[in-house]
Short mmCIF file of C-alpha atoms in Angstrom, two decimals:
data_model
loop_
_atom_site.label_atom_id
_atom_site.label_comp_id
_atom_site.label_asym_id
_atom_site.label_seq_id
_atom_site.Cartn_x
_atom_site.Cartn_y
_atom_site.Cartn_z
CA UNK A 1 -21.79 41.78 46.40
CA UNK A 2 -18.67 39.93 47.24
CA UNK A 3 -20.47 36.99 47.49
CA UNK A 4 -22.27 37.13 44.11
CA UNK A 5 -18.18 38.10 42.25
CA UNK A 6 -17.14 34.92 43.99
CA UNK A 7 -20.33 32.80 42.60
CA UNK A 8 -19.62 34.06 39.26
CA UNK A 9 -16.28 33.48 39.57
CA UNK A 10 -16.41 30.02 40.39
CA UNK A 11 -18.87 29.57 37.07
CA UNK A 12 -16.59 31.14 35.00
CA UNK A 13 -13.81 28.58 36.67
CA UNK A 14 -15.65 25.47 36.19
CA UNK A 15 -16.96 26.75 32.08
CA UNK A 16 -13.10 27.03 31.54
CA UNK A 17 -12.48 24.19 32.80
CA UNK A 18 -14.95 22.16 31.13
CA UNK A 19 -14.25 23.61 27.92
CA UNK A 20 -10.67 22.84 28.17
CA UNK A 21 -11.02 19.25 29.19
CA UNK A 22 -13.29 18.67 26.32
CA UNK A 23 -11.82 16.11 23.87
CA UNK A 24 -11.66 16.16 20.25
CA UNK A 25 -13.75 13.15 19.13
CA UNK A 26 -11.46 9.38 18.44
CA UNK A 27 -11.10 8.68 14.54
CA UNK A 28 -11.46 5.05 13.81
CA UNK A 29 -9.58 3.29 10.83
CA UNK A 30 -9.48 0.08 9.04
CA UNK A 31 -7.23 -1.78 6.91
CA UNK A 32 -8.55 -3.21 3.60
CA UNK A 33 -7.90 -5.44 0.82
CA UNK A 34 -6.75 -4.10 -1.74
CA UNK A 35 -5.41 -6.42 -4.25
CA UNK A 36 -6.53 -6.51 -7.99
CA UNK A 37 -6.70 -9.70 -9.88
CA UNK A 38 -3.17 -10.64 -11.04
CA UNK A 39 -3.83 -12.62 -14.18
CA UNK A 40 -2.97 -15.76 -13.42
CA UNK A 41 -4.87 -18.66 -13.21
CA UNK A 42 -7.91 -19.26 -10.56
CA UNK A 43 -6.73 -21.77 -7.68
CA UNK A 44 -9.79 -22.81 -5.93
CA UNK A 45 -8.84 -24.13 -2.82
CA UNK A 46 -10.50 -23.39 0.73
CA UNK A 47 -7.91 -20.91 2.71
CA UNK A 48 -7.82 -20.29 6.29
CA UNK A 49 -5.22 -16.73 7.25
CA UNK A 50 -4.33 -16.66 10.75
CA UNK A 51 -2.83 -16.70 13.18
CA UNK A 52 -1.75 -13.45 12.61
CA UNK A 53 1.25 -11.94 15.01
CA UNK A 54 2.08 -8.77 15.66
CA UNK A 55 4.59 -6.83 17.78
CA UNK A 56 3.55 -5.54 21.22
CA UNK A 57 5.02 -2.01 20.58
CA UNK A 58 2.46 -1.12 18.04
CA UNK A 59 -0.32 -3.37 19.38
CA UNK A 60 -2.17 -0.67 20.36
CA UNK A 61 -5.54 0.52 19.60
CA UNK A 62 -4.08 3.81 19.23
CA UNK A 63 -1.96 4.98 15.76
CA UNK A 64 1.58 4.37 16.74
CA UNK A 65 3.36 6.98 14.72
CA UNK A 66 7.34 6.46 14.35
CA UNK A 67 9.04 10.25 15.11
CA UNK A 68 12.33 9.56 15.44
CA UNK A 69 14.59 6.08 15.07
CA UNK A 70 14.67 4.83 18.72
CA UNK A 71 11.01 6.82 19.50
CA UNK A 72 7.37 6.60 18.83
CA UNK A 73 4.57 8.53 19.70
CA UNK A 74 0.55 7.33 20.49
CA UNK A 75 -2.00 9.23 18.75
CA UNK A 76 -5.33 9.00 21.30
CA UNK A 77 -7.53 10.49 18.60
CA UNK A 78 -6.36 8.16 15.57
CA UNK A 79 -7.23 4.93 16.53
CA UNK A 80 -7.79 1.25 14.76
CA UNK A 81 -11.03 -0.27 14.64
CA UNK A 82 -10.22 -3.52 16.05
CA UNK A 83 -7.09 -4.99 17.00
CA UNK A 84 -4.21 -5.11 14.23
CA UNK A 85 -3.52 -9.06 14.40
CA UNK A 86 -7.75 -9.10 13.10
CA UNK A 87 -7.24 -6.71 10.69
CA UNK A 88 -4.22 -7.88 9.12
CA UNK A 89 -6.14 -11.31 8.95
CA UNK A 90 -8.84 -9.83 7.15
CA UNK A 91 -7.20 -7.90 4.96
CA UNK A 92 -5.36 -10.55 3.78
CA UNK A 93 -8.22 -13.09 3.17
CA UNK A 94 -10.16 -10.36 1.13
CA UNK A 95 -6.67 -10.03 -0.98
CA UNK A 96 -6.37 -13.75 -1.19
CA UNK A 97 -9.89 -14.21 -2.83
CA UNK A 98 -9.48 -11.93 -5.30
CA UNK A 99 -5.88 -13.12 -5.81
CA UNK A 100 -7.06 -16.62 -5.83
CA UNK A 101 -10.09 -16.67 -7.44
CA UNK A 102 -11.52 -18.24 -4.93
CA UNK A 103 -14.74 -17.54 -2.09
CA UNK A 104 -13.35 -19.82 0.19
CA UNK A 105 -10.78 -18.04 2.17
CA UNK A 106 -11.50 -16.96 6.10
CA UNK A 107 -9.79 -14.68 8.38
CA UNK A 108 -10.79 -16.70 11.14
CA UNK A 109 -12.11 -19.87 12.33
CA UNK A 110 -15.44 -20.63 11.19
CA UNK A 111 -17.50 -23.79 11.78
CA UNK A 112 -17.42 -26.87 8.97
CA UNK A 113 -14.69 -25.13 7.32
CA UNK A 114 -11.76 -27.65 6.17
CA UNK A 115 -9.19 -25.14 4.48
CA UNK A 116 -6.56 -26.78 2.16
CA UNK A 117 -4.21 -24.80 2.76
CA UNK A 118 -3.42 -21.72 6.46
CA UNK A 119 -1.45 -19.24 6.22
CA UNK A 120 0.37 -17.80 9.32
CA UNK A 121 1.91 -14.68 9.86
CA UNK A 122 4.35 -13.12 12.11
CA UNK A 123 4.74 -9.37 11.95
CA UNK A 124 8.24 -7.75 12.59
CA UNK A 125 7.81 -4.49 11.47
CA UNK A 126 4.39 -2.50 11.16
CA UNK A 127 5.88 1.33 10.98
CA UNK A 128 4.05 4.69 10.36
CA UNK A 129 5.79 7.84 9.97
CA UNK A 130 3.86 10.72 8.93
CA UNK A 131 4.71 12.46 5.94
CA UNK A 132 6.30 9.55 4.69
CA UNK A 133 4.62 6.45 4.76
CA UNK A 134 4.68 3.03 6.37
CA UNK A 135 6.56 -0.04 6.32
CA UNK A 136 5.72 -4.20 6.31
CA UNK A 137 8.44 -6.61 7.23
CA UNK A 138 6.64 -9.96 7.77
CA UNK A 139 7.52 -13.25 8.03
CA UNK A 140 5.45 -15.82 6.54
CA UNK A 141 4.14 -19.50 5.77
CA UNK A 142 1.84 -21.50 3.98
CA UNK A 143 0.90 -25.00 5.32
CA UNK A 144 -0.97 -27.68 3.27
CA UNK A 145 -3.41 -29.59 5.18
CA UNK A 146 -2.80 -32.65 3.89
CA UNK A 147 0.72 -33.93 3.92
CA UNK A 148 2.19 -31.47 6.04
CA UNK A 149 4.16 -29.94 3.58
CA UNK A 150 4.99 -25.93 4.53
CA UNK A 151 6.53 -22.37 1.98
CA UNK A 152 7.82 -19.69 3.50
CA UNK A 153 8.79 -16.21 2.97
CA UNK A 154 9.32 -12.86 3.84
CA UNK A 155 7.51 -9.76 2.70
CA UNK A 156 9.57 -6.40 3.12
CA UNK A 157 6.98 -3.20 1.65
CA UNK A 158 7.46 0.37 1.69
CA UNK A 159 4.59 2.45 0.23
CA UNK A 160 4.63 6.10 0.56
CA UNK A 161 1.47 7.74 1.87
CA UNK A 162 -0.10 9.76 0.05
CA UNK A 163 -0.97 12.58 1.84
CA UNK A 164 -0.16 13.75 5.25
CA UNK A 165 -3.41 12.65 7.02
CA UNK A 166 -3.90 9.10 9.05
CA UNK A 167 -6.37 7.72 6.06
CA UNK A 168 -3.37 8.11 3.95
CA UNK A 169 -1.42 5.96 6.53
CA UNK A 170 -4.06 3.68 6.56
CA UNK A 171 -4.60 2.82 2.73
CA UNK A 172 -0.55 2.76 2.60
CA UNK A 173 -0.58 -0.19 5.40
CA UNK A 174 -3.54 -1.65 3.21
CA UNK A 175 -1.56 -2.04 0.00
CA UNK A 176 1.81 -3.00 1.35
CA UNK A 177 -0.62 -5.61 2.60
CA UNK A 178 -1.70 -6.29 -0.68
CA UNK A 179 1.83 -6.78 -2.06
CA UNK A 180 2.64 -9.40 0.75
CA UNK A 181 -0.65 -11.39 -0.31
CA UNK A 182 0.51 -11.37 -3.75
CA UNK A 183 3.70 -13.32 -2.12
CA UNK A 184 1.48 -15.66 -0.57
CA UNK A 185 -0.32 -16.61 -3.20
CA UNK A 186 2.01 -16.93 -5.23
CA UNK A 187 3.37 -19.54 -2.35
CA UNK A 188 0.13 -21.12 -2.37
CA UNK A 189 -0.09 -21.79 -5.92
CA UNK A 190 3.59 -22.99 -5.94
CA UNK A 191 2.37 -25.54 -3.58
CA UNK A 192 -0.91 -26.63 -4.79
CA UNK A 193 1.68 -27.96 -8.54
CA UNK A 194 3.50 -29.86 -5.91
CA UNK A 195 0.39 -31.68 -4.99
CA UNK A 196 0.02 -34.90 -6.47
#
């Protein structure tokens, strides 16, 4: 009898524990682009974005969610869906063809592609706080090809999230991207009067 309380003991142990080490299943996001057609004119020029930088504190593939001023927090359950230096990239193209009117615009290299124009980006600042929103500091520059000649900026955006959930984080990241593709095309368009 003793033996058969311990054996059903020792199930009910190992159910518990099973049950309590089982893991809520990983959410996987993306950034997007975002950008609507600004009305001005077309610039159809090939485009390469990248390389993209980004800070090694929120390099993660895990949400890195900003909870206090000098403290952060990982999030194993909200995660990106491939690393944020890609995404950013891709966002970014996708913003610059619809911002540019143009097809030709890559997020990375791609064979017998001779882009007028990269555009590379250094990060500073890639913040989420929940119940708030996020934040873009980025610096910026836009290289012709030919000639050499370079524009640079610096895109500080704040968009408040709309919502308390990690999609809402997610979209805000995708339009402050947005807003710093509007800079750079702006940039690139600056530069392509300048061409002779």
């Amino acid at each position: 009898m003793l033996l058969r309380i311990a054996h059903l003991i020792s199930i009910a142990i190992v159910v518990i524990a099973a049950w309590g080490c089982s893991t809520t299943p990983a959410r996987f996001y993306t950034l997007d682009s975002t950008a609507t057609p600004d009305g001005a004119p077309a610039a159809h020029m090939a485009v390469m974005v990248g390389p993209v930088s980004v800070p090694a504190s929120v390099d993660q593939p895990e949400f890195v969610v900003q909870v206090a001023s000098n403290r952060v927090e990982l999030d194993e359950f909200n995660r990106w869906a491939a690393p944020l230096s890609d995404s950013i990239a891709r966002a970014v193209a996708g913003n610059l063809v619809v911002l540019l009117g143009t097809p030709d615009v890559a997020g990375s290299p791609m064979a017998n592609f001779s882009p007028a124009y990269t555009v590379t980006i250094n990060v500073q600042r890639f913040e989420s706080t929940r119940n708030q929103g996020t934040l873009l500091d980025a610096v910026w520059a836009v290289h012709r090809t030919a000639g050499g000649a370079m524009r640079s900026g610096r895109t500080l955006a704040q968009e408040a999230a709309q919502g308390d959930s990690y999609d809402a984080l997610a979209a805000a990241h995708s339009q402050a991207l947005a807003r710093m593709s509007r800079d750079i095309a702006a940039a690139i368009r600056a530069e392509a009067r300048q061409t002779p």
